[in-house]
Amino acid sequence: MSHLFERHRAVFERAQLACQQRHCWSPYPEMPSKYPDAAAAQAKGLTAFQAQLGQPFALEQPGARDAVGEEVSPYTQQPLGITYPRADVDTLFEAAEAAMPAWAEAPIATRLGVLLEVLDVIYREHLFEVQQAVMHTAGQSANMAYAGSGVNALDRGIEALVYADQAMRAVAPTARWERSFGPSNIVLDKTYRLVPRGVAVCFACASFPTWNAWPSMLASLATGNAVIVKPHPATVLPMAISVRVFRQVLAAAGFDPNLVTLALDTVAEPIGKVLVKHPKTAIVDFTGSVRFGQWVEANAHPALAYTETAGCNTVVLESADDLDAALRSLATTLCMFSAQMCTSPQNIYVPAQGVRTPAGTVPFDEVAQRLADAVAALTGDPKKAAMILATIQSPQTLALLAQLKEEGARAGRVLLEPRAYTHPEFPGARTSTPLMLQLDTSARELYGEERFGPVSFVIRCADAADALAQATTDARERGGLTAFLYSSDESYIAQAERAYARAGAQLTINLTGAMPLNFAAAYSDYHVTGLNPAGNASLTNLAFVASRFCISQSRRPAPAAAAN
Amino acid sequence: MSHLFERHRAVFERAQLACQQRHCWSPYPEMPSKYPDAAAAQAKGLTAFQAQLGQPFALEQPGARDAVGEEVSPYTQQPLGITYPRADVDTLFEAAEAAMPAWAEAPIATRLGVLLEVLDVIYREHLFEVQQAVMHTAGQSANMAYAGSGVNALDRGIEALVYADQAMRAVAPTARWERSFGPSNIVLDKTYRLVPRGVAVCFACASFPTWNAWPSMLASLATGNAVIVKPHPATVLPMAISVRVFRQVLAAAGFDPNLVTLALDTVAEPIGKVLVKHPKTAIVDFTGSVRFGQWVEANAHPALAYTETAGCNTVVLESADDLDAALRSLATTLCMFSAQMCTSPQNIYVPAQGVRTPAGTVPFDEVAQRLADAVAALTGDPKKAAMILATIQSPQTLALLAQLKEEGARAGRVLLEPRAYTHPEFPGARTSTPLMLQLDTSARELYGEERFGPVSFVIRCADAADALAQATTDARERGGLTAFLYSSDESYIAQAERAYARAGAQLTINLTGAMPLNFAAAYSDYHVTGLNPAGNASLTNLAFVASRFCISQSRRPAPAAAAN
């Protein structure tokens, strides 16, 4: 099977270099238009997706009990009508355990080769089908579904393989060991075996399913484990397509396809806790809500738990050389996919005195208003709004917006009211422009946690020092994945870098222009630090992979001839 | 401070090579007699130890409330009379947190240099003082206290530094990242900071305090954390000496000595749970009892927990080319430090049909008797017994022996009765020769857990396959660190290697001769796999170090000149 590794060796070695140097690289084109024979591929993907609507999803895996399917497209607000086999959980675990020994005993390069082939098959044969699936479950725009949920997620998968390989290669497979004990010379041959932890359960979230799930699955599989994938019931199709590809490629390579299976539930009958507490569960990867994520962290034992939940991502606006450019960048990022990304900013901390600029200090109220105006400008035209805001994944988000608008009006000032906009291609789409509120730090209970969806808070702080202290305290105590700072004061920047490093939020400083502020580059940006409640693991570093396997050794006297 | 690293660079680089190739190496002489100017150094160590008896231990650290000391020498059964400052726990945590930032921001090589200097100072100035301290608390023989608790533990410390360095060096400190977004080119300078998890609590055990504690402390310190050491109240002195050296070397290097402090308790007023559940605890390293270790694993969250507890280490005796040689090696290892090592074998599984040898099959009863005879031969002469058995660390062990003798007589046959022997140098020593019991597998409740002390069980199994199945099942379900196999059947050996690899016990095959079977070599043997209840961590691999720090990044546009 190592011919598969040979097929992908050049890409893998290039990815190793990128991880080491953390520069920009990807084997994939950034934009759908640059995909080979793009129009045909897109048409084929759309056809595959449409053919699936209203049909049972073909997935041959053990233990099927019945069929379930609850997905509703945020673009049409109509059910997709796809049903998936719901399997008996014990059967899935037994099948996963039975599949593991041959997989675990295969050479590292064999496993890597098979997994690189999986990513390549997804890219070559299913990328636009996944794109459509992500659009009509998570509700992302076509471009984001291609980039963030497609090629960037594939990159993150390769990245996980690079680190898994590095951790495994750090273990010598064999050694000869020779020492005298008194007058005797003892020569031992030692063998070090990499033993997988066991069955991993990978939870995928509703709004961005593939982005963490692919690298998590690959980290577990590369190190010899089996994976049971548990998608959010609202967003099954992207993971169902993924699981089917994994199974096909594994089987074609001569391995048991039950190394990867799909465990389904419904909103009414969730099985998350059953999976986490299953006696055969050895690893849990979780992306999703803070509430369930914290339960996973506290209850997964003896299984390992790797979590990414959410937090109140913070912005500190202290001073700016070009305030308009900063506000434009912030506005864009606040709008991107209606702030339904775990990296979207939410809380904007501004000194009460205002923001210093070369043209003088801009008062707090004016900063808040200009930011709201910048957001309004981006979302006023439905065509532009559609590209940037896309849709609202869950109806609950609309309810939350209504509730927060009321609470915010009582506690502070509504800077921008949310409203539905009419999507030019999908008139039935579930949409909303952002809600923006202006508050004081006394309203921390309103902003001191993630409010999932297009909601942001402009927070009046005592002064610049208070803004930084409030922001980093909120990140550290309430969780935060990303952070954004605008300041022209180098000593303030240095202070912020130190404070955010300890708070564990990944900081972007003074970025303006065409790059979305919260863009996270595979091979270069670490996602989640593990230092605050927004998650306990980082994708991808050595810690994310090194505990997924153990080292069992055996040793015995070397053959007499060799020993002398 | 990097002059300290330069001073130790050659040793460190040599240790890196040893860890990579896992061959035999140590910078230290194996035997006390080979220590430079050994006689003078030993005399100086003895003097230092004796001068400490009956005196308060001088340790300047914050928060002292009162003084406690309960140590009793297993060699004299007299109190050592040493009192140690007992500190307020909250004060220790606050001091540890305050000490961390400067330490965490120091370059990796600076931290490594300081820690290598600590090990060197222990070796050059305190090794024989530690030896005496270990003898008169843990009760080890002089040779074991020198080797296992001295130079081998130092080696394990260096090994932990090698892996910590490897994990940290895998993270690029900076990167330049450049990509186009549409027509724009974005150039970012990125900085990746290693951020320690926080305050680590390191529990040291009563019978082998330094062996795991030194590498655990070094793993935490190298990655920027502070460590609070919590020794077993019966064995404080070796860790108190260690902590004092750490503090002196840290202070001399310009760092806050409160990076390493000592937290004491008494048997009557234990503080273990308080330390584990302290809100500032970020890491727990635990070596000790199964019961408390399991509590730590289940309750340490949100702190990371690394545990080594105990298990029923197993022996499978299927066939042997030289049965006498095998039995001699087993007998020696059963006697070594009265089997008070976490690696000591306990359960010996033998087919009911007996053991095949070139001279024919030796019946089960005869094998059991010959093994008991071999143990008796080693322990009959008090001088030889003293060298190998040393003393019994805890009076509770003698009570356990008495209880197990009664229970064993009811459930099976007593092969060897324990009795005190008179230590030639220390007539008041707490001693016992081993208890050996012969049982059937129906008596699993007697042997299916660690029975701490000189106790072993010869277990009659249905046949060779049953012997292997019983042994590996017990290791997997009840825990096991080491395992030992004698077989001349290569296919049986291959089967055993596979079964023990999955059970997670480190296997030694057909070893006879001068090397103690359970000898674990730093840089070469992995200690604990993490795959069974005997512990969740392996000393030392990447997984043991990689989660002790996190990666926080910041990124900002590159200066305009650099960006083009």
Tab-separated table of N, CA, C and O in Angstrom, chain A residues 20-22 24 105 166 170 172 175 177-179 181 184 190 192 197 297 301 490 497-498 501 506-510 514-515 517 519 521 524-526 529-530 543 546-547 550-557, chain B residues 20-22 24 105 166 170 172 175 177-179 181 184 190 192 197 297 301 490 497-498 501 506-510 514-515 517 519 521 524-526 529-530 543 546-547 550-557:
chain	number	residue	atom	x	y	z
A	20	GLN	N	6.881	23.392	9.459
A	20	GLN	CA	8.099	23.729	10.182
A	20	GLN	C	8.350	25.237	10.130
A	20	GLN	O	8.674	25.858	11.134
A	21	GLN	N	8.155	25.810	8.949
A	21	GLN	CA	8.457	27.243	8.775
A	21	GLN	C	7.217	28.115	8.937
A	21	GLN	O	7.324	29.325	9.060
A	22	ARG	N	6.075	27.486	8.837
A	22	ARG	CA	4.776	28.149	9.019
A	22	ARG	C	4.565	29.296	8.029
A	22	ARG	O	3.931	30.310	8.342
A	24	CYS	N	3.164	30.489	4.052
A	24	CYS	CA	1.929	30.258	3.320
A	24	CYS	C	2.146	29.228	2.231
A	24	CYS	O	3.062	29.346	1.404
A	105	GLU	N	-1.246	-2.141	12.880
A	105	GLU	CA	0.018	-2.823	12.594
A	105	GLU	C	0.600	-2.458	11.240
A	105	GLU	O	1.745	-2.807	10.942
A	166	GLN	N	5.253	13.208	12.701
A	166	GLN	CA	6.388	13.687	13.488
A	166	GLN	C	6.417	13.033	14.871
A	166	GLN	O	7.473	12.596	15.342
A	170	ALA	N	9.273	10.119	16.074
A	170	ALA	CA	10.176	10.398	17.191
A	170	ALA	C	10.488	9.136	17.987
A	170	ALA	O	11.380	9.144	18.828
A	172	ALA	N	11.942	5.509	18.001
A	172	ALA	CA	12.738	4.547	17.237
A	172	ALA	C	11.983	3.219	17.187
A	172	ALA	O	11.440	2.788	18.198
A	175	ALA	N	15.973	-0.921	18.750
A	175	ALA	CA	17.272	-0.464	19.255
A	175	ALA	C	18.065	-1.678	19.726
A	175	ALA	O	17.498	-2.710	20.102
A	177	TRP	N	20.796	-2.466	22.654
A	177	TRP	CA	21.207	-1.840	23.924
A	177	TRP	C	22.217	-2.759	24.591
A	177	TRP	O	21.970	-3.957	24.717
A	178	GLU	N	23.323	-2.224	25.002
A	178	GLU	CA	24.414	-3.056	25.498
A	178	GLU	C	25.028	-2.409	26.728
A	178	GLU	O	25.419	-1.244	26.695
A	179	ARG	N	25.123	-3.185	27.799
A	179	ARG	CA	25.707	-2.641	29.031
A	179	ARG	C	26.311	-3.756	29.849
A	179	ARG	O	25.842	-4.897	29.820
A	181	PHE	N	26.974	-5.498	33.429
A	181	PHE	CA	26.526	-5.595	34.815
A	181	PHE	C	27.596	-6.400	35.524
A	181	PHE	O	27.691	-7.625	35.309
A	184	SER	N	29.530	-9.174	33.553
A	184	SER	CA	28.721	-9.646	32.416
A	184	SER	C	28.418	-8.522	31.453
A	184	SER	O	28.216	-7.378	31.867
A	190	LYS	N	15.654	-4.400	21.337
A	190	LYS	CA	14.400	-3.826	21.809
A	190	LYS	C	13.513	-3.449	20.631
A	190	LYS	O	14.003	-2.975	19.608
A	192	TYR	N	9.961	-1.244	19.775
A	192	TYR	CA	9.001	-0.264	20.304
A	192	TYR	C	7.796	-0.236	19.368
A	192	TYR	O	7.933	0.088	18.195
A	197	ARG	N	-4.718	4.324	21.013
A	197	ARG	CA	-5.509	4.397	22.247
A	197	ARG	C	-6.771	3.562	22.172
A	197	ARG	O	-7.188	2.968	23.148
A	297	GLU	N	-15.360	17.770	28.605
A	297	GLU	CA	-14.058	17.885	29.279
A	297	GLU	C	-14.109	17.265	30.678
A	297	GLU	O	-13.170	16.595	31.104
A	301	HIS	N	-13.211	11.368	30.896
A	301	HIS	CA	-12.318	10.424	31.572
A	301	HIS	C	-12.952	9.049	31.704
A	301	HIS	O	-14.081	8.974	32.105
A	490	GLU	N	3.538	51.377	20.309
A	490	GLU	CA	4.264	50.096	20.362
A	490	GLU	C	4.324	49.530	21.777
A	490	GLU	O	4.340	48.316	21.951
A	497	GLU	N	0.294	42.057	23.572
A	497	GLU	CA	0.786	40.741	23.130
A	497	GLU	C	1.015	39.836	24.332
A	497	GLU	O	0.672	38.662	24.326
A	498	ARG	N	1.617	40.416	25.385
A	498	ARG	CA	1.901	39.614	26.574
A	498	ARG	C	0.594	39.197	27.266
A	498	ARG	O	0.427	38.036	27.648
A	501	ALA	N	-1.241	36.632	25.181
A	501	ALA	CA	-0.549	35.336	25.180
A	501	ALA	C	-0.957	34.541	26.414
A	501	ALA	O	-1.247	33.346	26.333
A	506	GLN	N	-5.525	34.077	20.163
A	506	GLN	CA	-4.582	34.347	19.073
A	506	GLN	C	-4.841	35.747	18.540
A	506	GLN	O	-5.934	36.070	18.094
A	507	LEU	N	-3.809	36.571	18.564
A	507	LEU	CA	-3.959	38.014	18.377
A	507	LEU	C	-3.551	38.456	16.975
A	507	LEU	O	-2.496	38.068	16.473
A	508	THR	N	-4.397	39.292	16.369
A	508	THR	CA	-4.090	39.932	15.089
A	508	THR	C	-4.022	41.437	15.330
A	508	THR	O	-4.950	42.018	15.886
A	509	ILE	N	-2.924	42.031	14.889
A	509	ILE	CA	-2.639	43.436	15.238
A	509	ILE	C	-2.643	44.311	13.988
A	509	ILE	O	-1.935	44.021	13.012
A	510	ASN	N	-3.433	45.360	14.038
A	510	ASN	CA	-3.391	46.430	13.024
A	510	ASN	C	-3.547	45.919	11.593
A	510	ASN	O	-2.974	46.481	10.665
A	514	ALA	N	-7.500	43.499	2.465
A	514	ALA	CA	-8.356	42.501	1.823
A	514	ALA	C	-8.493	41.196	2.597
A	514	ALA	O	-9.414	40.425	2.354
A	515	MET	N	-7.590	40.923	3.514
A	515	MET	CA	-7.667	39.638	4.225
A	515	MET	C	-8.681	39.722	5.358
A	515	MET	O	-8.632	40.635	6.164
A	517	LEU	N	-10.029	39.457	8.828
A	517	LEU	CA	-9.211	39.508	10.047
A	517	LEU	C	-9.097	38.148	10.720
A	517	LEU	O	-8.094	37.836	11.342
A	519	PHE	N	-9.180	35.177	9.329
A	519	PHE	CA	-8.706	34.076	8.482
A	519	PHE	C	-7.601	33.309	9.218
A	519	PHE	O	-6.645	33.890	9.703
A	521	ALA	N	-4.867	30.381	8.731
A	521	ALA	CA	-4.179	29.655	7.660
A	521	ALA	C	-3.656	28.313	8.168
A	521	ALA	O	-2.930	28.272	9.164
A	524	SER	N	0.122	27.406	9.359
A	524	SER	CA	0.754	28.625	9.873
A	524	SER	C	0.106	29.122	11.162
A	524	SER	O	0.797	29.425	12.123
A	525	ASP	N	-1.217	29.194	11.168
A	525	ASP	CA	-1.899	29.701	12.364
A	525	ASP	C	-2.339	28.534	13.244
A	525	ASP	O	-2.947	27.575	12.767
A	526	TYR	N	-2.032	28.630	14.530
A	526	TYR	CA	-2.533	27.642	15.484
A	526	TYR	C	-3.944	28.034	15.880
A	526	TYR	O	-4.205	29.191	16.225
A	529	THR	N	-5.720	27.829	21.775
A	529	THR	CA	-4.477	27.631	22.532
A	529	THR	C	-4.614	26.557	23.600
A	529	THR	O	-3.624	25.956	23.999
A	530	GLY	N	-5.821	26.340	24.110
A	530	GLY	CA	-5.991	25.449	25.247
A	530	GLY	C	-5.832	26.157	26.583
A	530	GLY	O	-5.929	25.520	27.634
A	543	ALA	N	0.952	18.277	20.807
A	543	ALA	CA	0.081	17.843	21.896
A	543	ALA	C	-1.240	17.283	21.369
A	543	ALA	O	-1.856	16.434	22.006
A	546	ALA	N	0.142	13.588	20.064
A	546	ALA	CA	1.115	12.698	20.720
A	546	ALA	C	0.486	11.728	21.716
A	546	ALA	O	1.063	10.667	21.981
A	547	SER	N	-0.679	12.057	22.259
A	547	SER	CA	-1.309	11.145	23.222
A	547	SER	C	-2.279	10.173	22.563
A	547	SER	O	-2.871	9.346	23.247
A	550	CYS	N	0.197	5.075	22.179
A	550	CYS	CA	1.110	4.775	23.283
A	550	CYS	C	2.259	3.934	22.733
A	550	CYS	O	2.211	3.474	21.596
A	551	ILE	N	3.276	3.765	23.561
A	551	ILE	CA	4.446	2.996	23.150
A	551	ILE	C	4.566	1.763	24.036
A	551	ILE	O	4.754	1.877	25.243
A	552	SER	N	4.422	0.585	23.419
A	552	SER	CA	4.652	-0.671	24.137
A	552	SER	C	5.966	-1.239	23.638
A	552	SER	O	6.207	-1.295	22.432
A	553	GLN	N	6.808	-1.672	24.549
A	553	GLN	CA	8.083	-2.208	24.092
A	553	GLN	C	8.250	-3.662	24.505
A	553	GLN	O	7.623	-4.139	25.443
A	554	SER	N	9.091	-4.357	23.759
A	554	SER	CA	9.551	-5.671	24.214
A	554	SER	C	11.063	-5.713	24.014
A	554	SER	O	11.608	-5.022	23.160
A	555	ARG	N	11.722	-6.496	24.824
A	555	ARG	CA	13.183	-6.572	24.733
A	555	ARG	C	13.602	-7.994	25.051
A	555	ARG	O	12.962	-8.689	25.844
A	556	ARG	N	14.672	-8.415	24.416
A	556	ARG	CA	15.152	-9.776	24.615
A	556	ARG	C	16.623	-9.831	24.267
A	556	ARG	O	17.119	-8.990	23.512
A	557	PRO	N	17.313	-10.803	24.823
A	557	PRO	CA	18.739	-10.911	24.515
A	557	PRO	C	18.958	-11.014	23.009
A	557	PRO	O	18.218	-11.705	22.301
B	20	GLN	N	17.179	9.372	20.822
B	20	GLN	CA	16.789	9.103	19.440
B	20	GLN	C	17.053	7.648	19.074
B	20	GLN	O	16.213	6.978	18.477
B	21	GLN	N	18.212	7.156	19.461
B	21	GLN	CA	18.606	5.784	19.086
B	21	GLN	C	18.277	4.775	20.175
B	21	GLN	O	18.312	3.578	19.940
B	22	ARG	N	18.049	5.270	21.386
B	22	ARG	CA	17.664	4.450	22.540
B	22	ARG	C	18.704	3.382	22.877
B	22	ARG	O	18.370	2.299	23.331
B	24	CYS	N	22.402	2.398	25.023
B	24	CYS	CA	22.827	2.557	26.412
B	24	CYS	C	23.819	3.703	26.527
B	24	CYS	O	24.815	3.750	25.802
B	105	GLU	N	9.393	33.517	30.111
B	105	GLU	CA	9.860	34.350	28.999
B	105	GLU	C	11.345	34.159	28.703
B	105	GLU	O	11.838	34.665	27.696
B	166	GLN	N	12.617	18.992	22.547
B	166	GLN	CA	12.140	18.563	21.223
B	166	GLN	C	10.736	19.112	20.949
B	166	GLN	O	10.459	19.612	19.854
B	170	ALA	N	9.871	22.200	18.146
B	170	ALA	CA	9.003	21.919	16.998
B	170	ALA	C	8.163	23.137	16.620
B	170	ALA	O	7.538	23.154	15.564
B	172	ALA	N	8.073	26.882	15.517
B	172	ALA	CA	8.882	27.994	15.000
B	172	ALA	C	8.634	29.222	15.861
B	172	ALA	O	7.486	29.506	16.205
B	175	ALA	N	7.524	33.634	12.005
B	175	ALA	CA	7.365	33.291	10.590
B	175	ALA	C	6.948	34.533	9.821
B	175	ALA	O	6.350	35.451	10.382
B	177	TRP	N	4.610	35.356	6.568
B	177	TRP	CA	3.540	34.680	5.836
B	177	TRP	C	3.007	35.638	4.783
B	177	TRP	O	2.729	36.799	5.091
B	178	GLU	N	2.901	35.195	3.579
B	178	GLU	CA	2.556	36.107	2.478
B	178	GLU	C	1.555	35.438	1.547
B	178	GLU	O	1.789	34.308	1.089
B	179	ARG	N	0.450	36.120	1.272
B	179	ARG	CA	-0.549	35.542	0.381
B	179	ARG	C	-1.335	36.639	-0.297
B	179	ARG	O	-1.529	37.720	0.263
B	181	PHE	N	-4.854	38.103	-1.576
B	181	PHE	CA	-6.309	38.036	-1.449
B	181	PHE	C	-6.836	38.896	-2.567
B	181	PHE	O	-6.738	40.128	-2.507
B	184	SER	N	-4.823	42.032	-3.775
B	184	SER	CA	-3.941	42.508	-2.693
B	184	SER	C	-2.965	41.435	-2.269
B	184	SER	O	-3.287	40.251	-2.255
B	190	LYS	N	4.581	36.823	12.026
B	190	LYS	CA	3.901	36.082	13.089
B	190	LYS	C	4.902	35.710	14.183
B	190	LYS	O	6.045	35.371	13.890
B	192	TYR	N	5.211	33.204	17.627
B	192	TYR	CA	4.590	32.093	18.359
B	192	TYR	C	5.243	32.010	19.731
B	192	TYR	O	6.442	31.792	19.843
B	197	ARG	N	1.440	26.013	31.125
B	197	ARG	CA	0.078	25.760	31.602
B	197	ARG	C	-0.210	26.466	32.916
B	197	ARG	O	-1.307	26.941	33.144
B	297	GLU	N	-6.769	10.916	38.588
B	297	GLU	CA	-7.132	10.882	37.166
B	297	GLU	C	-8.564	11.370	36.948
B	297	GLU	O	-8.846	12.098	36.003
B	301	HIS	N	-9.195	17.280	36.518
B	301	HIS	CA	-9.770	18.253	35.589
B	301	HIS	C	-10.166	19.537	36.305
B	301	HIS	O	-10.811	19.462	37.323
B	490	GLU	N	8.958	-19.642	19.283
B	490	GLU	CA	8.923	-18.298	18.662
B	490	GLU	C	7.500	-17.846	18.332
B	490	GLU	O	7.205	-16.654	18.365
B	497	GLU	N	4.092	-11.035	22.477
B	497	GLU	CA	4.473	-9.644	22.205
B	497	GLU	C	3.264	-8.831	21.778
B	497	GLU	O	3.082	-7.698	22.209
B	498	ARG	N	2.449	-9.446	20.922
B	498	ARG	CA	1.274	-8.720	20.448
B	498	ARG	C	0.278	-8.491	21.600
B	498	ARG	O	-0.263	-7.399	21.765
B	501	ALA	N	1.624	-5.973	24.067
B	501	ALA	CA	1.632	-4.623	23.493
B	501	ALA	C	0.264	-3.985	23.672
B	501	ALA	O	0.149	-2.820	24.071
B	506	GLN	N	5.308	-3.421	29.565
B	506	GLN	CA	6.608	-3.493	28.876
B	506	GLN	C	7.212	-4.876	29.124
B	506	GLN	O	7.439	-5.276	30.260
B	507	LEU	N	7.499	-5.589	28.024
B	507	LEU	CA	7.800	-7.026	28.090
B	507	LEU	C	9.297	-7.303	27.971
B	507	LEU	O	9.974	-6.771	27.091
B	508	THR	N	9.788	-8.166	28.863
B	508	THR	CA	11.161	-8.654	28.800
B	508	THR	C	11.114	-10.163	28.557
B	508	THR	O	10.431	-10.887	29.277
B	509	ILE	N	11.843	-10.598	27.536
B	509	ILE	CA	11.715	-11.984	27.065
B	509	ILE	C	13.021	-12.740	27.270
B	509	ILE	O	14.083	-12.303	26.825
B	510	ASN	N	12.916	-13.885	27.946
B	510	ASN	CA	14.028	-14.853	28.038
B	510	ASN	C	15.322	-14.231	28.540
B	510	ASN	O	16.413	-14.647	28.151
B	514	ALA	N	23.083	-11.471	34.654
B	514	ALA	CA	23.407	-10.513	35.709
B	514	ALA	C	22.485	-9.308	35.773
B	514	ALA	O	22.442	-8.605	36.778
B	515	MET	N	21.756	-9.028	34.713
B	515	MET	CA	20.922	-7.830	34.738
B	515	MET	C	19.607	-8.101	35.467
B	515	MET	O	18.918	-9.066	35.154
B	517	LEU	N	15.917	-8.261	36.019
B	517	LEU	CA	14.911	-8.318	34.945
B	517	LEU	C	14.142	-7.014	34.802
B	517	LEU	O	13.738	-6.648	33.705
B	519	PHE	N	15.140	-3.978	35.454
B	519	PHE	CA	15.954	-2.783	35.266
B	519	PHE	C	15.388	-1.968	34.103
B	519	PHE	O	15.192	-2.486	33.003
B	521	ALA	N	16.144	1.258	31.795
B	521	ALA	CA	17.245	2.134	31.425
B	521	ALA	C	16.716	3.466	30.916
B	521	ALA	O	15.911	3.511	29.984
B	524	SER	N	16.273	4.680	27.043
B	524	SER	CA	16.043	3.495	26.224
B	524	SER	C	14.706	2.829	26.532
B	524	SER	O	13.948	2.507	25.624
B	525	ASP	N	14.417	2.604	27.805
B	525	ASP	CA	13.162	1.939	28.161
B	525	ASP	C	12.094	2.973	28.489
B	525	ASP	O	12.331	3.894	29.270
B	526	TYR	N	10.927	2.783	27.895
B	526	TYR	CA	9.787	3.629	28.248
B	526	TYR	C	9.143	3.055	29.504
B	526	TYR	O	8.875	1.856	29.582
B	529	THR	N	3.007	2.593	29.908
B	529	THR	CA	2.524	2.854	28.544
B	529	THR	C	1.343	3.816	28.522
B	529	THR	O	1.115	4.486	27.521
B	530	GLY	N	0.572	3.833	29.609
B	530	GLY	CA	-0.668	4.611	29.594
B	530	GLY	C	-1.853	3.814	29.084
B	530	GLY	O	-2.962	4.340	28.988
B	543	ALA	N	4.364	12.818	24.459
B	543	ALA	CA	3.069	13.053	25.100
B	543	ALA	C	3.237	13.520	26.543
B	543	ALA	O	2.386	14.235	27.070
B	546	ALA	N	4.402	17.443	25.815
B	546	ALA	CA	3.879	18.363	24.791
B	546	ALA	C	2.678	19.174	25.263
B	546	ALA	O	2.422	20.253	24.728
B	547	SER	N	1.928	18.681	26.243
B	547	SER	CA	0.759	19.423	26.716
B	547	SER	C	1.077	20.340	27.885
B	547	SER	O	0.196	21.034	28.380
B	550	CYS	N	1.458	25.706	26.010
B	550	CYS	CA	0.554	26.002	24.901
B	550	CYS	C	1.232	27.006	23.986
B	550	CYS	O	2.281	27.552	24.314
B	551	ILE	N	0.622	27.213	22.839
B	551	ILE	CA	1.192	28.133	21.860
B	551	ILE	C	0.230	29.293	21.652
B	551	ILE	O	-0.894	29.095	21.194
B	552	SER	N	0.670	30.487	22.019
B	552	SER	CA	-0.115	31.697	21.745
B	552	SER	C	0.600	32.465	20.644
B	552	SER	O	1.808	32.642	20.696
B	553	GLN	N	-0.150	32.899	19.670
B	553	GLN	CA	0.505	33.610	18.575
B	553	GLN	C	-0.009	35.024	18.451
B	553	GLN	O	-1.105	35.357	18.893
B	554	SER	N	0.823	35.874	17.854
B	554	SER	CA	0.337	37.182	17.424
B	554	SER	C	0.848	37.405	16.006
B	554	SER	O	1.859	36.834	15.606
B	555	ARG	N	0.133	38.190	15.251
B	555	ARG	CA	0.525	38.441	13.856
B	555	ARG	C	0.159	39.882	13.509
B	555	ARG	O	-0.819	40.418	14.013
B	556	ARG	N	0.965	40.455	12.666
B	556	ARG	CA	0.721	41.842	12.277
B	556	ARG	C	1.368	42.080	10.916
B	556	ARG	O	2.289	41.360	10.524
B	557	PRO	N	0.879	43.063	10.201
B	557	PRO	CA	1.476	43.331	8.883
B	557	PRO	C	2.969	43.588	9.010
B	557	PRO	O	3.417	44.271	9.937
